[in-house]
């Protein structure tokens, strides 16, 4: 007898018990994170076990769970760990984890249709508008991350500059040019590439001593391009640069964009949510005037990966840039196909997960005050780290601390090599995990304090380990 394999459990009680064990393991993992190393090297034999052929036959769920606990869970970068300070990554929360479980249970597709999950996303869009002081006509959309959000902004700005027919004709011969600072994230250049404008059309404007875009140089570049017969269309300012956490003078850039009639975009990947903290928000003044803002709930918002967001002042233009009528996506006034416009009308994704649920849970469960305090306290930790660096003659601060990123180095005549060694050894020690970047030509140890679990004790551990590694590496010569 052959029967159609239904992929649901055959024995619900056993499955339920197994499910509870899996949930308990992840709750314990979260509770006891601090007792684990931030990272540990992956044994080569273990890596090889992930080179097996495609399995034709079933494996028992309990076996898979054991394999996960033994072979996968211990070998991640643990950005949830309080000692994780690399790149810019959020820590997530136990609340977000449960919301992901609920969303996965529904397996909702947020491309559109008349369903409350879409209303949840619209609720978050309304909250984001409120937070940024945008009008009711502004639109918003969850995306994977700020890389894609920046790309969407460039595509909309292209429509603003050339009209909707650009969707059919392409950019053609129009010599569009865009502006950003030397501190901008690499995905701004990538967005130019993907949008068909080209990386060479992005003018990289130098930074001032505060690592902000040099606004006088920006104005000169725009004037020179106009003089040369080019078509300036887009400025991407940064609210929290990836290297040092600098915030461009957003009011000054807004003024230039307005005067020159250019699209004013803000890459606020991690920094924009500092609006949640009344103490930090004034640093972002001017962001309220942006035409679009890209940011991530998965960084300072502590929402589980991934949860990027694009906010656009002109919702109608946003719709006109992406909406495409097709027979199989016909809208109705009643039934499941009602509720137009749908999220798929505002971006390139048709099938979309329920990212809004974990964001909605996080915002509701903590409230903006607690989330804002967690952001402000990571800025306090950065100040604390800055003070400790300034107190130790073996260390040197390499950039001003604006928000939560601290770039420093262990002083040595062979500084780049020694500091790169220190960071690799820190990772291998499992004590703390900063990353590196280059600041004014010097390799820097870069601590980005994003995780809500990080405390002064973790900063002390980072400093102790950095100093002892620096001393021993230089003693070895
Ligand atoms: C993280 C980051 C990005 C990229 O965002 P993703 O969510 O990783 O795509 C862009 N810009 C800045 C300033 C960032 O910090």
mmCIF file with all atom_site columns, N, CA and C and ligand atoms in Angstrom, residues 88 144-148 150 185 187 240-242 267 269-270 296 298-299, ligand 1:
data_model
loop_
_atom_site.group_PDB
_atom_site.id
_atom_site.type_symbol
_atom_site.label_atom_id
_atom_site.label_alt_id
_atom_site.label_comp_id
_atom_site.label_asym_id
_atom_site.label_entity_id
_atom_site.label_seq_id
_atom_site.pdbx_PDB_ins_code
_atom_site.Cartn_x
_atom_site.Cartn_y
_atom_site.Cartn_z
_atom_site.occupancy
_atom_site.B_iso_or_equiv
_atom_site.pdbx_formal_charge
_atom_site.auth_seq_id
_atom_site.auth_comp_id
_atom_site.auth_asym_id
_atom_site.auth_atom_id
_atom_site.pdbx_PDB_model_num
ATOM   1  N N  . UNK A 1 88  ? 28.343 45.343 13.500 1.00 0.00 ? 88  UNK A N  1
ATOM   2  C CA . UNK A 1 88  ? 27.214 45.964 14.227 1.00 0.00 ? 88  UNK A CA 1
ATOM   3  C C  . UNK A 1 88  ? 26.110 44.932 14.237 1.00 0.00 ? 88  UNK A C  1
ATOM   4  N N  . UNK A 1 144 ? 14.895 42.566 4.214  1.00 0.00 ? 144 UNK A N  1
ATOM   5  C CA . UNK A 1 144 ? 15.908 41.783 4.932  1.00 0.00 ? 144 UNK A CA 1
ATOM   6  C C  . UNK A 1 144 ? 16.773 42.682 5.807  1.00 0.00 ? 144 UNK A C  1
ATOM   7  N N  . UNK A 1 145 ? 17.350 43.731 5.198  1.00 0.00 ? 145 UNK A N  1
ATOM   8  C CA . UNK A 1 145 ? 18.241 44.591 5.969  1.00 0.00 ? 145 UNK A CA 1
ATOM   9  C C  . UNK A 1 145 ? 18.437 45.920 5.268  1.00 0.00 ? 145 UNK A C  1
ATOM   10 N N  . UNK A 1 146 ? 19.292 46.732 5.858  1.00 0.00 ? 146 UNK A N  1
ATOM   11 C CA . UNK A 1 146 ? 19.522 48.074 5.328  1.00 0.00 ? 146 UNK A CA 1
ATOM   12 C C  . UNK A 1 146 ? 20.160 48.048 3.940  1.00 0.00 ? 146 UNK A C  1
ATOM   13 N N  . UNK A 1 147 ? 20.907 47.001 3.611  1.00 0.00 ? 147 UNK A N  1
ATOM   14 C CA . UNK A 1 147 ? 21.480 46.927 2.259  1.00 0.00 ? 147 UNK A CA 1
ATOM   15 C C  . UNK A 1 147 ? 20.366 47.013 1.218  1.00 0.00 ? 147 UNK A C  1
ATOM   16 N N  . UNK A 1 148 ? 19.307 46.236 1.434  1.00 0.00 ? 148 UNK A N  1
ATOM   17 C CA . UNK A 1 148 ? 18.192 46.241 0.483  1.00 0.00 ? 148 UNK A CA 1
ATOM   18 C C  . UNK A 1 148 ? 17.363 47.515 0.649  1.00 0.00 ? 148 UNK A C  1
ATOM   19 N N  . UNK A 1 150 ? 18.469 50.474 1.400  1.00 0.00 ? 150 UNK A N  1
ATOM   20 C CA . UNK A 1 150 ? 19.182 51.533 0.671  1.00 0.00 ? 150 UNK A CA 1
ATOM   21 C C  . UNK A 1 150 ? 18.962 51.393 -0.835 1.00 0.00 ? 150 UNK A C  1
ATOM   22 N N  . UNK A 1 185 ? 28.589 53.184 4.232  1.00 0.00 ? 185 UNK A N  1
ATOM   23 C CA . UNK A 1 185 ? 28.656 51.726 4.114  1.00 0.00 ? 185 UNK A CA 1
ATOM   24 C C  . UNK A 1 185 ? 28.770 51.345 2.632  1.00 0.00 ? 185 UNK A C  1
ATOM   25 N N  . UNK A 1 187 ? 27.284 49.265 0.946  1.00 0.00 ? 187 UNK A N  1
ATOM   26 C CA . UNK A 1 187 ? 26.050 48.909 0.239  1.00 0.00 ? 187 UNK A CA 1
ATOM   27 C C  . UNK A 1 187 ? 25.438 50.101 -0.489 1.00 0.00 ? 187 UNK A C  1
ATOM   28 N N  . UNK A 1 240 ? 25.142 57.270 11.972 1.00 0.00 ? 240 UNK A N  1
ATOM   29 C CA . UNK A 1 240 ? 25.880 56.155 12.563 1.00 0.00 ? 240 UNK A CA 1
ATOM   30 C C  . UNK A 1 240 ? 26.702 55.492 11.469 1.00 0.00 ? 240 UNK A C  1
ATOM   31 N N  . UNK A 1 241 ? 27.935 55.985 11.239 1.00 0.00 ? 241 UNK A N  1
ATOM   32 C CA . UNK A 1 241 ? 28.766 55.338 10.208 1.00 0.00 ? 241 UNK A CA 1
ATOM   33 C C  . UNK A 1 241 ? 29.286 54.018 10.750 1.00 0.00 ? 241 UNK A C  1
ATOM   34 N N  . UNK A 1 242 ? 29.514 53.106 9.829  1.00 0.00 ? 242 UNK A N  1
ATOM   35 C CA . UNK A 1 242 ? 29.854 51.748 10.245 1.00 0.00 ? 242 UNK A CA 1
ATOM   36 C C  . UNK A 1 242 ? 31.226 51.690 10.920 1.00 0.00 ? 242 UNK A C  1
ATOM   37 N N  . UNK A 1 267 ? 21.025 56.709 5.625  1.00 0.00 ? 267 UNK A N  1
ATOM   38 C CA . UNK A 1 267 ? 21.351 55.345 6.029  1.00 0.00 ? 267 UNK A CA 1
ATOM   39 C C  . UNK A 1 267 ? 21.504 55.381 7.545  1.00 0.00 ? 267 UNK A C  1
ATOM   40 N N  . UNK A 1 269 ? 21.145 52.647 9.462  1.00 0.00 ? 269 UNK A N  1
ATOM   41 C CA . UNK A 1 269 ? 21.077 51.192 9.702  1.00 0.00 ? 269 UNK A CA 1
ATOM   42 C C  . UNK A 1 269 ? 20.960 50.863 11.183 1.00 0.00 ? 269 UNK A C  1
ATOM   43 N N  . UNK A 1 270 ? 21.949 51.310 11.964 1.00 0.00 ? 270 UNK A N  1
ATOM   44 C CA . UNK A 1 270 ? 21.784 51.034 13.389 1.00 0.00 ? 270 UNK A CA 1
ATOM   45 C C  . UNK A 1 270 ? 21.475 52.297 14.173 1.00 0.00 ? 270 UNK A C  1
ATOM   46 N N  . UNK A 1 296 ? 17.613 49.155 10.589 1.00 0.00 ? 296 UNK A N  1
ATOM   47 C CA . UNK A 1 296 ? 17.417 47.753 10.956 1.00 0.00 ? 296 UNK A CA 1
ATOM   48 C C  . UNK A 1 296 ? 16.842 47.631 12.363 1.00 0.00 ? 296 UNK A C  1
ATOM   49 N N  . UNK A 1 298 ? 16.978 44.763 13.581 1.00 0.00 ? 298 UNK A N  1
ATOM   50 C CA . UNK A 1 298 ? 17.801 43.668 14.107 1.00 0.00 ? 298 UNK A CA 1
ATOM   51 C C  . UNK A 1 298 ? 19.131 44.137 14.708 1.00 0.00 ? 298 UNK A C  1
ATOM   52 N N  . UNK A 1 299 ? 19.420 45.433 14.676 1.00 0.00 ? 299 UNK A N  1
ATOM   53 C CA . UNK A 1 299 ? 20.638 45.919 15.318 1.00 0.00 ? 299 UNK A CA 1
ATOM   54 C C  . UNK A 1 299 ? 20.262 46.489 16.697 1.00 0.00 ? 299 UNK A C  1
HETATM 55 C C1 . LIG B 2 .   ? 24.762 47.203 9.036  1.00 0.00 ? 1   LIG B C1 1
HETATM 56 C C2 . LIG B 2 .   ? 24.819 48.386 8.165  1.00 0.00 ? 1   LIG B C2 1
HETATM 57 C C3 . LIG B 2 .   ? 24.366 48.343 6.844  1.00 0.00 ? 1   LIG B C3 1
HETATM 58 C C4 . LIG B 2 .   ? 23.914 47.071 6.199  1.00 0.00 ? 1   LIG B C4 1
HETATM 59 O O1 . LIG B 2 .   ? 22.742 46.611 6.803  1.00 0.00 ? 1   LIG B O1 1
HETATM 60 P P1 . LIG B 2 .   ? 22.296 45.088 6.676  1.00 0.00 ? 1   LIG B P1 1
HETATM 61 O O2 . LIG B 2 .   ? 21.129 44.989 7.575  1.00 0.00 ? 1   LIG B O2 1
HETATM 62 O O3 . LIG B 2 .   ? 23.474 44.278 7.143  1.00 0.00 ? 1   LIG B O3 1
HETATM 63 O O4 . LIG B 2 .   ? 21.982 44.847 5.253  1.00 0.00 ? 1   LIG B O4 1
HETATM 64 C C5 . LIG B 2 .   ? 24.364 49.522 6.125  1.00 0.00 ? 1   LIG B C5 1
HETATM 65 N N1 . LIG B 2 .   ? 24.790 50.666 6.650  1.00 0.00 ? 1   LIG B N1 1
HETATM 66 C C6 . LIG B 2 .   ? 25.260 50.750 7.916  1.00 0.00 ? 1   LIG B C6 1
HETATM 67 C C7 . LIG B 2 .   ? 25.707 52.067 8.446  1.00 0.00 ? 1   LIG B C7 1
HETATM 68 C C8 . LIG B 2 .   ? 25.294 49.610 8.710  1.00 0.00 ? 1   LIG B C8 1
HETATM 69 O O5 . LIG B 2 .   ? 25.734 49.682 9.976  1.00 0.00 ? 1   LIG B O5 1
#
